[in-house]
mmCIF file of C-alpha atoms in Angstrom:
data_model
loop_
_atom_site.group_PDB
_atom_site.id
_atom_site.type_symbol
_atom_site.label_atom_id
_atom_site.label_comp_id
_atom_site.label_asym_id
_atom_site.label_seq_id
_atom_site.Cartn_x
_atom_site.Cartn_y
_atom_site.Cartn_z
ATOM 1 C CA MET D 525 -41.994 15.887 -14.214
ATOM 2 C CA LEU D 526 -38.279 15.858 -13.369
ATOM 3 C CA PRO D 527 -35.681 17.945 -15.273
ATOM 4 C CA SER D 528 -33.653 15.872 -17.736
ATOM 5 C CA GLY D 529 -30.329 16.906 -16.195
ATOM 6 C CA ILE D 530 -31.149 15.680 -12.691
ATOM 7 C CA ASP D 531 -28.686 13.345 -10.965
ATOM 8 C CA PRO D 532 -29.587 9.625 -11.451
ATOM 9 C CA GLU D 533 -29.607 9.046 -7.687
ATOM 10 C CA GLN D 534 -31.992 11.982 -7.146
ATOM 11 C CA ARG D 535 -34.194 10.658 -9.955
ATOM 12 C CA ARG D 536 -34.279 7.205 -8.338
ATOM 13 C CA GLN D 537 -35.114 8.615 -4.906
ATOM 14 C CA ALA D 538 -37.840 10.851 -6.336
ATOM 15 C CA SER D 539 -39.430 7.944 -8.176
ATOM 16 C CA GLU D 540 -39.300 5.884 -4.977
ATOM 17 C CA GLU D 541 -40.994 8.667 -3.024
ATOM 18 C CA ASP D 542 -43.759 8.983 -5.649
ATOM 19 C CA ALA D 543 -44.339 5.246 -5.833
ATOM 20 C CA PRO D 544 -47.353 3.633 -4.126
ATOM 21 C CA ALA D 545 -46.725 2.037 -0.739
ATOM 22 C CA SER D 546 -47.046 -1.433 -2.283
ATOM 23 C CA VAL D 547 -44.093 -0.815 -4.649
ATOM 24 C CA PHE D 548 -40.662 -1.973 -3.480
ATOM 25 C CA ARG D 549 -38.285 0.813 -2.447
ATOM 26 C CA ALA D 550 -34.742 -0.181 -1.545
ATOM 27 C CA SER D 551 -34.388 2.730 0.889
ATOM 28 C CA GLU D 552 -37.519 1.661 2.799
ATOM 29 C CA HIS D 553 -38.057 -2.072 2.417
ATOM 30 C CA GLN D 554 -35.778 -4.841 3.647
ATOM 31 C CA HIS D 555 -34.407 -7.219 1.042
ATOM 32 C CA ILE D 556 -31.446 -9.511 0.482
ATOM 33 C CA ARG D 557 -28.715 -8.951 -2.101
ATOM 34 C CA TYR D 558 -26.383 -11.541 -3.610
ATOM 35 C CA ASN D 559 -22.610 -11.171 -3.627
ATOM 36 C CA PRO D 560 -21.481 -13.076 -6.756
ATOM 37 C CA LEU D 561 -17.812 -12.577 -5.921
ATOM 38 C CA GLN D 562 -17.898 -14.407 -2.586
ATOM 39 C CA ASP D 563 -21.105 -16.439 -3.090
ATOM 40 C CA GLU D 564 -23.009 -15.061 -0.104
ATOM 41 C CA TRP D 565 -25.998 -12.869 0.707
ATOM 42 C CA VAL D 566 -26.504 -9.700 2.746
ATOM 43 C CA LEU D 567 -29.717 -8.497 4.390
ATOM 44 C CA VAL D 568 -30.363 -4.791 3.669
ATOM 45 C CA SER D 569 -32.676 -3.046 6.172
ATOM 46 C CA ALA D 570 -32.381 0.675 5.437
ATOM 47 C CA HIS D 571 -35.438 1.611 7.492
ATOM 48 C CA ARG D 572 -33.413 0.752 10.617
ATOM 49 C CA MET D 573 -31.455 3.996 10.157
ATOM 50 C CA LYS D 574 -34.534 5.779 11.591
ATOM 51 C CA ARG D 575 -34.281 4.072 14.966
ATOM 52 C CA PRO D 576 -32.743 6.028 17.859
ATOM 53 C CA TRP D 577 -29.240 4.842 18.707
ATOM 54 C CA GLN D 578 -28.904 3.582 22.270
ATOM 55 C CA GLY D 579 -25.955 1.267 21.733
ATOM 56 C CA GLN D 580 -22.285 1.744 22.421
ATOM 57 C CA VAL D 581 -20.766 5.099 21.557
ATOM 58 C CA GLU D 582 -17.067 5.085 20.787
ATOM 59 C CA PRO D 583 -14.888 7.700 22.492
ATOM 60 C CA GLN D 584 -13.664 10.212 19.929
ATOM 61 C CA HIS D 585 -9.952 10.475 20.564
ATOM 62 C CA VAL D 586 -8.225 13.597 19.344
ATOM 63 C CA GLU D 587 -4.797 12.052 19.455
ATOM 64 C CA THR D 588 -1.669 14.042 18.765
ATOM 65 C CA VAL D 589 0.793 11.713 17.096
ATOM 66 C CA PRO D 590 4.424 12.855 17.304
ATOM 67 C CA ARG D 591 6.173 13.032 13.947
ATOM 68 C CA HIS D 592 9.042 10.935 15.307
ATOM 69 C CA ASP D 593 9.160 8.928 18.508
ATOM 70 C CA PRO D 594 12.391 7.013 19.153
ATOM 71 C CA LEU D 595 10.387 4.548 21.278
ATOM 72 C CA ASN D 596 8.011 3.756 18.400
ATOM 73 C CA PRO D 597 9.391 0.535 16.824
ATOM 74 C CA LEU D 598 8.239 1.595 13.331
ATOM 75 C CA CYS D 599 10.075 4.918 13.278
ATOM 76 C CA PRO D 600 13.383 5.424 11.448
ATOM 77 C CA GLY D 601 16.320 4.612 13.723
ATOM 78 C CA ALA D 602 14.144 2.978 16.400
ATOM 79 C CA VAL D 603 15.029 -0.294 18.103
ATOM 80 C CA ARG D 604 12.460 -3.053 17.549
ATOM 81 C CA ALA D 605 11.441 -5.796 20.009
ATOM 82 C CA ASN D 606 14.004 -8.245 18.584
ATOM 83 C CA GLY D 607 16.837 -5.772 19.084
ATOM 84 C CA GLU D 608 17.190 -4.811 15.414
ATOM 85 C CA VAL D 609 17.625 -1.136 14.615
ATOM 86 C CA ASN D 610 15.577 0.364 11.783
ATOM 87 C CA PRO D 611 17.522 2.230 9.105
ATOM 88 C CA HIS D 612 16.958 5.978 8.803
ATOM 89 C CA TYR D 613 14.600 5.396 5.876
ATOM 90 C CA ASP D 614 13.083 8.333 3.980
ATOM 91 C CA GLY D 615 10.482 6.482 1.886
ATOM 92 C CA THR D 616 8.919 3.044 2.274
ATOM 93 C CA PHE D 617 10.510 0.469 4.574
ATOM 94 C CA LEU D 618 9.830 -3.287 4.370
ATOM 95 C CA PHE D 619 10.981 -5.719 7.045
ATOM 96 C CA ASP D 620 10.153 -9.147 8.486
ATOM 97 C CA ASN D 621 7.385 -9.087 11.097
ATOM 98 C CA ASP D 622 8.921 -9.629 14.537
ATOM 99 C CA PHE D 623 5.870 -11.659 15.606
ATOM 100 C CA PRO D 624 4.807 -13.521 12.425
ATOM 101 C CA ALA D 625 1.617 -15.563 12.166
ATOM 102 C CA LEU D 626 3.303 -17.646 9.449
ATOM 103 C CA GLN D 627 6.841 -19.009 9.373
ATOM 104 C CA PRO D 628 8.584 -20.726 6.455
ATOM 105 C CA ASP D 629 9.841 -23.787 8.339
ATOM 106 C CA ALA D 630 6.870 -24.978 10.442
ATOM 107 C CA PRO D 631 6.638 -28.808 10.661
ATOM 108 C CA ASP D 632 3.834 -30.760 9.002
ATOM 109 C CA PRO D 633 1.110 -31.906 11.451
ATOM 110 C CA GLY D 634 0.936 -35.294 9.724
ATOM 111 C CA PRO D 635 -2.090 -37.389 8.732
ATOM 112 C CA SER D 636 -5.364 -37.226 10.652
ATOM 113 C CA ASP D 637 -6.864 -40.302 12.322
ATOM 114 C CA HIS D 638 -10.443 -39.063 11.711
ATOM 115 C CA PRO D 639 -12.135 -36.867 9.043
ATOM 116 C CA LEU D 640 -13.535 -34.560 11.739
ATOM 117 C CA PHE D 641 -10.046 -33.699 13.014
ATOM 118 C CA ARG D 642 -8.100 -32.547 9.965
ATOM 119 C CA ALA D 643 -5.011 -30.389 10.083
ATOM 120 C CA GLU D 644 -2.652 -29.472 7.266
ATOM 121 C CA ALA D 645 0.671 -27.716 6.961
ATOM 122 C CA ALA D 646 0.717 -23.900 6.902
ATOM 123 C CA ARG D 647 3.929 -22.141 5.967
ATOM 124 C CA GLY D 648 4.688 -18.635 4.884
ATOM 125 C CA VAL D 649 6.278 -15.260 5.533
ATOM 126 C CA CYS D 650 4.913 -12.136 7.248
ATOM 127 C CA LYS D 651 6.303 -8.673 6.572
ATOM 128 C CA VAL D 652 5.539 -5.117 7.681
ATOM 129 C CA MET D 653 5.725 -2.166 5.290
ATOM 130 C CA CYS D 654 6.013 1.400 6.548
ATOM 131 C CA PHE D 655 4.577 3.921 4.095
ATOM 132 C CA HIS D 656 6.393 7.036 5.265
ATOM 133 C CA PRO D 657 9.081 8.038 7.805
ATOM 134 C CA TRP D 658 6.698 10.393 9.651
ATOM 135 C CA SER D 659 4.216 8.917 12.123
ATOM 136 C CA ASP D 660 1.688 11.746 11.753
ATOM 137 C CA VAL D 661 1.193 11.345 7.987
ATOM 138 C CA THR D 662 -1.505 8.925 6.830
ATOM 139 C CA LEU D 663 -2.058 7.968 3.186
ATOM 140 C CA PRO D 664 -4.594 10.741 2.403
ATOM 141 C CA LEU D 665 -2.096 13.310 3.673
ATOM 142 C CA MET D 666 0.735 11.932 1.543
ATOM 143 C CA SER D 667 1.525 13.317 -1.906
ATOM 144 C CA PRO D 668 0.643 11.278 -5.033
ATOM 145 C CA PRO D 669 4.351 10.532 -5.690
ATOM 146 C CA GLU D 670 4.693 9.228 -2.121
ATOM 147 C CA ILE D 671 1.609 7.040 -2.572
ATOM 148 C CA ARG D 672 2.993 5.868 -5.932
ATOM 149 C CA ALA D 673 6.122 4.689 -4.066
ATOM 150 C CA VAL D 674 3.883 2.608 -1.790
ATOM 151 C CA ILE D 675 2.139 1.091 -4.824
ATOM 152 C CA ASP D 676 5.497 0.215 -6.402
ATOM 153 C CA ALA D 677 6.566 -1.424 -3.133
ATOM 154 C CA TRP D 678 3.303 -3.413 -3.046
ATOM 155 C CA ALA D 679 3.882 -4.624 -6.605
ATOM 156 C CA SER D 680 7.506 -5.505 -5.880
ATOM 157 C CA VAL D 681 6.788 -7.531 -2.723
ATOM 158 C CA THR D 682 3.906 -9.307 -4.487
ATOM 159 C CA GLU D 683 6.272 -10.368 -7.257
ATOM 160 C CA GLU D 684 9.045 -11.349 -4.841
ATOM 161 C CA LEU D 685 6.936 -13.451 -2.457
ATOM 162 C CA GLY D 686 4.660 -14.677 -5.240
ATOM 163 C CA ALA D 687 7.580 -16.513 -6.814
ATOM 164 C CA GLN D 688 7.485 -18.890 -3.818
ATOM 165 C CA TYR D 689 3.972 -18.728 -2.371
ATOM 166 C CA PRO D 690 0.561 -19.072 -4.093
ATOM 167 C CA TRP D 691 -1.102 -16.289 -2.090
ATOM 168 C CA VAL D 692 0.252 -12.863 -1.124
ATOM 169 C CA GLN D 693 -2.126 -10.837 1.040
ATOM 170 C CA ILE D 694 -1.443 -7.113 1.402
ATOM 171 C CA PHE D 695 -3.661 -5.504 4.031
ATOM 172 C CA GLU D 696 -3.844 -2.339 6.116
ATOM 173 C CA ASN D 697 -5.640 -1.967 9.445
ATOM 174 C CA LYS D 698 -6.028 1.764 10.070
ATOM 175 C CA GLY D 699 -7.037 3.107 13.461
ATOM 176 C CA ALA D 700 -7.331 1.693 16.977
ATOM 177 C CA MET D 701 -10.966 0.747 16.216
ATOM 178 C CA MET D 702 -9.632 -1.781 13.704
ATOM 179 C CA GLY D 703 -7.129 -3.256 16.156
ATOM 180 C CA CYS D 704 -4.159 -1.248 14.953
ATOM 181 C CA SER D 705 -1.803 -0.770 17.904
ATOM 182 C CA ASN D 706 0.622 1.605 16.191
ATOM 183 C CA PRO D 707 -0.410 4.903 14.537
ATOM 184 C CA HIS D 708 2.645 4.980 12.251
ATOM 185 C CA PRO D 709 1.430 4.605 8.614
ATOM 186 C CA HIS D 710 2.012 0.993 7.658
ATOM 187 C CA CYS D 711 0.505 -2.203 6.286
ATOM 188 C CA GLN D 712 1.251 -5.902 6.479
ATOM 189 C CA VAL D 713 2.066 -8.521 3.849
ATOM 190 C CA TRP D 714 1.409 -12.191 4.551
ATOM 191 C CA ALA D 715 2.429 -14.813 2.000
ATOM 192 C CA SER D 716 1.059 -18.318 2.535
ATOM 193 C CA SER D 717 1.517 -21.841 1.191
ATOM 194 C CA PHE D 718 -2.274 -22.170 0.902
ATOM 195 C CA LEU D 719 -5.177 -20.165 -0.502
ATOM 196 C CA PRO D 720 -7.160 -18.606 2.384
ATOM 197 C CA ASP D 721 -10.922 -19.200 2.565
ATOM 198 C CA ILE D 722 -12.012 -15.875 1.007
ATOM 199 C CA ALA D 723 -9.473 -16.255 -1.794
ATOM 200 C CA GLN D 724 -10.846 -19.738 -2.477
ATOM 201 C CA ARG D 725 -14.412 -18.406 -2.663
ATOM 202 C CA GLU D 726 -13.380 -15.613 -5.036
ATOM 203 C CA GLU D 727 -11.459 -18.157 -7.125
ATOM 204 C CA ARG D 728 -14.486 -20.452 -7.475
ATOM 205 C CA SER D 729 -16.897 -17.600 -8.193
ATOM 206 C CA GLN D 730 -14.728 -15.893 -10.804
ATOM 207 C CA GLN D 731 -13.881 -19.159 -12.515
ATOM 208 C CA ALA D 732 -17.543 -20.197 -12.666
ATOM 209 C CA TYR D 733 -18.610 -16.809 -14.075
ATOM 210 C CA GLN D 734 -15.888 -16.878 -16.753
ATOM 211 C CA SER D 735 -16.898 -20.406 -17.769
ATOM 212 C CA GLN D 736 -20.565 -19.431 -18.038
ATOM 213 C CA HIS D 737 -20.315 -15.931 -19.525
ATOM 214 C CA GLY D 738 -16.939 -15.863 -21.284
ATOM 215 C CA GLU D 739 -15.444 -12.858 -19.468
ATOM 216 C CA PRO D 740 -14.148 -12.001 -15.988
ATOM 217 C CA LEU D 741 -16.844 -11.325 -13.397
ATOM 218 C CA LEU D 742 -15.365 -8.065 -12.082
ATOM 219 C CA VAL D 743 -14.623 -6.715 -15.561
ATOM 220 C CA GLU D 744 -18.302 -7.030 -16.452
ATOM 221 C CA TYR D 745 -19.338 -5.756 -13.017
ATOM 222 C CA GLY D 746 -17.229 -2.612 -13.418
ATOM 223 C CA ARG D 747 -18.733 -2.032 -16.859
ATOM 224 C CA GLN D 748 -22.265 -2.366 -15.478
ATOM 225 C CA GLU D 749 -21.589 0.039 -12.601
ATOM 226 C CA LEU D 750 -20.237 2.610 -15.075
ATOM 227 C CA LEU D 751 -23.497 2.354 -17.035
ATOM 228 C CA ARG D 752 -25.805 2.466 -14.007
ATOM 229 C CA LYS D 753 -23.903 5.184 -12.074
ATOM 230 C CA GLU D 754 -25.903 4.575 -8.850
ATOM 231 C CA ARG D 755 -23.009 3.358 -6.727
ATOM 232 C CA LEU D 756 -19.997 5.086 -8.309
ATOM 233 C CA VAL D 757 -17.920 7.220 -5.936
ATOM 234 C CA LEU D 758 -14.923 8.138 -8.127
ATOM 235 C CA THR D 759 -13.824 7.479 -11.707
ATOM 236 C CA SER D 760 -10.569 8.197 -13.477
ATOM 237 C CA GLU D 761 -8.875 7.222 -16.722
ATOM 238 C CA HIS D 762 -7.774 3.845 -15.365
ATOM 239 C CA TRP D 763 -9.762 3.179 -12.150
ATOM 240 C CA LEU D 764 -13.223 3.003 -10.586
ATOM 241 C CA VAL D 765 -14.219 3.356 -6.939
ATOM 242 C CA LEU D 766 -17.723 2.212 -6.057
ATOM 243 C CA VAL D 767 -19.844 0.976 -3.186
ATOM 244 C CA PRO D 768 -20.606 -2.599 -4.242
ATOM 245 C CA PHE D 769 -24.238 -3.610 -4.776
ATOM 246 C CA TRP D 770 -23.640 -6.301 -2.123
ATOM 247 C CA ALA D 771 -21.648 -4.165 0.359
ATOM 248 C CA VAL D 772 -21.778 -5.317 3.987
ATOM 249 C CA TRP D 773 -19.993 -2.501 5.829
ATOM 250 C CA PRO D 774 -21.701 0.938 5.868
ATOM 251 C CA PHE D 775 -19.232 2.806 3.635
ATOM 252 C CA GLN D 776 -17.489 -0.183 2.078
ATOM 253 C CA THR D 777 -15.877 0.451 -1.310
ATOM 254 C CA LEU D 778 -14.367 -1.600 -4.107
ATOM 255 C CA LEU D 779 -11.420 -0.286 -6.134
ATOM 256 C CA LEU D 780 -11.224 -1.701 -9.665
ATOM 257 C CA PRO D 781 -8.980 -1.164 -12.709
ATOM 258 C CA ARG D 782 -10.895 -0.361 -15.904
ATOM 259 C CA ARG D 783 -8.940 -2.839 -18.002
ATOM 260 C CA HIS D 784 -8.403 -6.521 -17.283
ATOM 261 C CA VAL D 785 -5.465 -6.796 -14.839
ATOM 262 C CA ARG D 786 -4.744 -9.930 -12.819
ATOM 263 C CA ARG D 787 -2.101 -8.741 -10.325
ATOM 264 C CA LEU D 788 -0.464 -5.594 -8.949
ATOM 265 C CA PRO D 789 2.875 -6.151 -10.770
ATOM 266 C CA GLU D 790 1.020 -6.001 -14.109
ATOM 267 C CA LEU D 791 -0.032 -2.364 -13.647
ATOM 268 C CA THR D 792 1.554 0.073 -16.105
ATOM 269 C CA PRO D 793 3.338 3.236 -14.897
ATOM 270 C CA ALA D 794 0.324 5.320 -15.986
ATOM 271 C CA GLU D 795 -2.075 3.037 -14.078
ATOM 272 C CA ARG D 796 0.095 3.285 -10.965
ATOM 273 C CA ASP D 797 0.175 7.077 -11.123
ATOM 274 C CA ASP D 798 -3.591 7.144 -11.573
ATOM 275 C CA LEU D 799 -4.059 4.679 -8.718
ATOM 276 C CA ALA D 800 -2.069 6.958 -6.393
ATOM 277 C CA SER D 801 -4.326 9.863 -7.329
ATOM 278 C CA ILE D 802 -7.632 8.029 -6.899
ATOM 279 C CA MET D 803 -6.519 6.425 -3.615
ATOM 280 C CA LYS D 804 -5.692 9.866 -2.229
ATOM 281 C CA LYS D 805 -9.144 11.155 -3.286
ATOM 282 C CA LEU D 806 -10.995 8.173 -1.798
ATOM 283 C CA LEU D 807 -9.147 8.261 1.525
ATOM 284 C CA THR D 808 -9.583 12.032 1.718
ATOM 285 C CA LYS D 809 -13.338 11.551 1.279
ATOM 286 C CA TYR D 810 -13.282 8.938 4.034
ATOM 287 C CA ASP D 811 -11.548 11.364 6.426
ATOM 288 C CA ASN D 812 -13.912 14.176 5.406
ATOM 289 C CA LEU D 813 -17.020 12.066 6.091
ATOM 290 C CA PHE D 814 -16.841 12.581 9.855
ATOM 291 C CA GLU D 815 -13.783 14.907 9.903
ATOM 292 C CA MET D 816 -11.498 12.395 11.554
ATOM 293 C CA SER D 817 -8.776 9.939 10.622
ATOM 294 C CA PHE D 818 -11.214 7.371 9.243
ATOM 295 C CA PRO D 819 -10.638 3.775 10.424
ATOM 296 C CA TYR D 820 -10.817 0.838 8.013
ATOM 297 C CA SER D 821 -9.359 -2.489 7.037
ATOM 298 C CA MET D 822 -8.380 -2.817 3.397
ATOM 299 C CA GLY D 823 -6.647 -5.384 1.263
ATOM 300 C CA TRP D 824 -5.663 -6.292 -2.288
ATOM 301 C CA HIS D 825 -6.915 -9.436 -4.008
ATOM 302 C CA GLY D 826 -5.270 -10.611 -7.194
ATOM 303 C CA ALA D 827 -4.788 -13.878 -9.018
ATOM 304 C CA PRO D 828 -2.895 -16.584 -7.116
ATOM 305 C CA THR D 829 0.815 -16.514 -7.749
ATOM 306 C CA GLY D 830 3.513 -19.197 -7.377
ATOM 307 C CA SER D 831 4.857 -21.077 -10.373
ATOM 308 C CA GLU D 832 1.596 -21.024 -12.356
ATOM 309 C CA VAL D 833 1.190 -17.469 -13.635
ATOM 310 C CA GLY D 834 -0.155 -18.097 -17.132
ATOM 311 C CA ALA D 835 -3.585 -17.934 -18.756
ATOM 312 C CA LYS D 836 -4.979 -20.280 -16.104
ATOM 313 C CA TRP D 837 -5.819 -17.224 -13.985
ATOM 314 C CA ASP D 838 -7.432 -15.034 -16.664
ATOM 315 C CA HIS D 839 -10.767 -15.172 -14.832
ATOM 316 C CA TRP D 840 -9.247 -13.062 -12.052
ATOM 317 C CA GLN D 841 -9.498 -9.282 -11.896
ATOM 318 C CA LEU D 842 -7.293 -7.299 -9.513
ATOM 319 C CA HIS D 843 -9.258 -5.377 -6.888
ATOM 320 C CA ALA D 844 -9.004 -3.787 -3.443
ATOM 321 C CA HIS D 845 -11.619 -4.003 -0.692
ATOM 322 C CA TYR D 846 -12.092 -1.197 1.847
ATOM 323 C CA TYR D 847 -14.082 -2.150 4.962
ATOM 324 C CA PRO D 848 -14.758 0.840 7.272
ATOM 325 C CA PRO D 849 -16.845 0.187 10.425
ATOM 326 C CA LEU D 850 -18.332 3.629 11.143
ATOM 327 C CA LEU D 851 -22.073 3.952 10.536
ATOM 328 C CA ARG D 852 -23.732 7.198 11.664
ATOM 329 C CA SER D 853 -20.918 9.337 13.024
ATOM 330 C CA ALA D 854 -17.358 9.278 14.320
ATOM 331 C CA THR D 855 -18.627 7.550 17.461
ATOM 332 C CA VAL D 856 -21.217 5.058 16.187
ATOM 333 C CA ARG D 857 -19.931 1.917 14.512
ATOM 334 C CA LYS D 858 -21.454 -1.107 12.847
ATOM 335 C CA PHE D 859 -20.969 -4.290 14.894
ATOM 336 C CA MET D 860 -20.880 -7.685 13.188
ATOM 337 C CA VAL D 861 -22.495 -9.695 15.981
ATOM 338 C CA GLY D 862 -25.671 -11.653 16.737
ATOM 339 C CA TYR D 863 -27.517 -12.120 13.439
ATOM 340 C CA GLU D 864 -24.317 -11.483 11.453
ATOM 341 C CA MET D 865 -22.405 -14.164 13.349
ATOM 342 C CA LEU D 866 -25.207 -16.716 13.443
ATOM 343 C CA ALA D 867 -27.156 -16.129 10.223
ATOM 344 C CA GLN D 868 -25.747 -13.790 7.546
ATOM 345 C CA ALA D 869 -24.429 -10.284 7.046
ATOM 346 C CA GLN D 870 -26.849 -7.363 7.560
ATOM 347 C CA ARG D 871 -26.562 -3.653 6.814
ATOM 348 C CA ASP D 872 -28.774 -0.611 7.457
ATOM 349 C CA LEU D 873 -27.690 2.146 5.053
ATOM 350 C CA THR D 874 -28.205 1.065 1.422
ATOM 351 C CA PRO D 875 -25.135 0.951 -0.837
ATOM 352 C CA GLU D 876 -26.749 3.624 -3.023
ATOM 353 C CA GLN D 877 -27.202 5.973 -0.057
ATOM 354 C CA ALA D 878 -23.608 5.396 1.038
ATOM 355 C CA ALA D 879 -22.265 6.084 -2.462
ATOM 356 C CA GLU D 880 -24.261 9.294 -2.700
ATOM 357 C CA ARG D 881 -22.824 10.567 0.584
ATOM 358 C CA LEU D 882 -19.254 9.690 -0.409
ATOM 359 C CA ARG D 883 -19.642 11.245 -3.875
ATOM 360 C CA ALA D 884 -20.770 14.540 -2.388
ATOM 361 C CA LEU D 885 -17.742 14.921 -0.118
ATOM 362 C CA PRO D 886 -14.898 17.272 -1.114
ATOM 363 C CA GLU D 887 -11.570 15.960 -2.365
ATOM 364 C CA VAL D 888 -9.571 18.468 -0.299
ATOM 365 C CA HIS D 889 -8.731 17.086 3.128
ATOM 366 C CA TYR D 890 -10.506 18.848 5.977
ATOM 367 C CA GLN D 891 -7.204 19.394 7.832
ATOM 368 C CA LEU D 892 -5.620 21.101 4.834
ATOM 369 C CA LYS D 893 -8.733 23.224 4.319
ATOM 370 C CA ALA D 894 -8.693 24.258 8.005
ATOM 371 C CA ASN D 895 -5.007 25.144 7.788
ATOM 372 C CA LYS D 896 -5.619 27.319 4.717
ATOM 373 C CA GLU D 897 -8.524 29.109 6.391
ATOM 374 C CA THR D 898 -6.447 29.721 9.528
ATOM 375 C CA ALA D 899 -3.570 31.066 7.461
ATOM 376 C CA ALA D 900 -5.941 33.377 5.578
ATOM 377 C CA VAL D 901 -7.269 34.818 8.865
ATOM 378 C CA ILE D 902 -3.758 35.361 10.218
#
């Protein structure tokens, strides 16, 4: 008999351990889970975590990043590749990407002579946003007011570019493991004349769910996760952080507002302050997981923009995806190859196990804790 005050995750694990071998246990038996947001499935094989790791081990770089490097093109006052000189900014800094994937004046490829060889016009704008003037300060080491300034800049650029383009994609690649070539804290913003594939899938899924059930998919999903509590990582007055039931990456999380919000510019001042706080807590937990600057790719998804910003998009719920690759340690990552490329996504650690580990981590950054302990000894 278990005590009534026991944690729901402990209760679930205990019941799984007591269950007969013929009874399904998510932490032991492979199964597939449906992702209703992107209309796809993921194979969950948690028992594979028991196998010895003989694959690639990433080198663990202990890199010392200088606070200011005049040769770093993202630093205040630095000269970029196109010869432009950055201002001596002391907050966020937004500028046009010197090597954009999308340009506003690209010519139209014209009609195709065969249905198997289609090409269509792609136009847009690519920008870079620096979060902070110091290169050695990542988001979890920034103060909530500094993070709030980043959020305001995200909302502002979404509104500005959204007046012309139907899709504005804000994304951050953090760490060399995620292909980031510059350690300075920054993200990118790409606005396009078309809806990208993932945005189209989320559009179809959310619209279909609203038509069938009468409310936004992610609003109901957030409500259900609050009730079930198995995959919650953080909660606040206005936000939820959880490991989605259908997560693909080992410690993937989904950041959701509690109320129905379609786009970043619609967030109230209180919601933005609260978002800054919960982002700092989440990213601190990420860094504390393996006591390193935790790599990830993240991005915001909100309702399409452009000229049509009315009730047509009420099936959308604003959300942010965090996709971190690390699996067992700072040196063992999850590769999306083989089966993932040729069949469907597969994960080892269950979402419930990942959420439990993230929940248990402290909200004080390990570097700050180490500094305090060193100061106390001195």
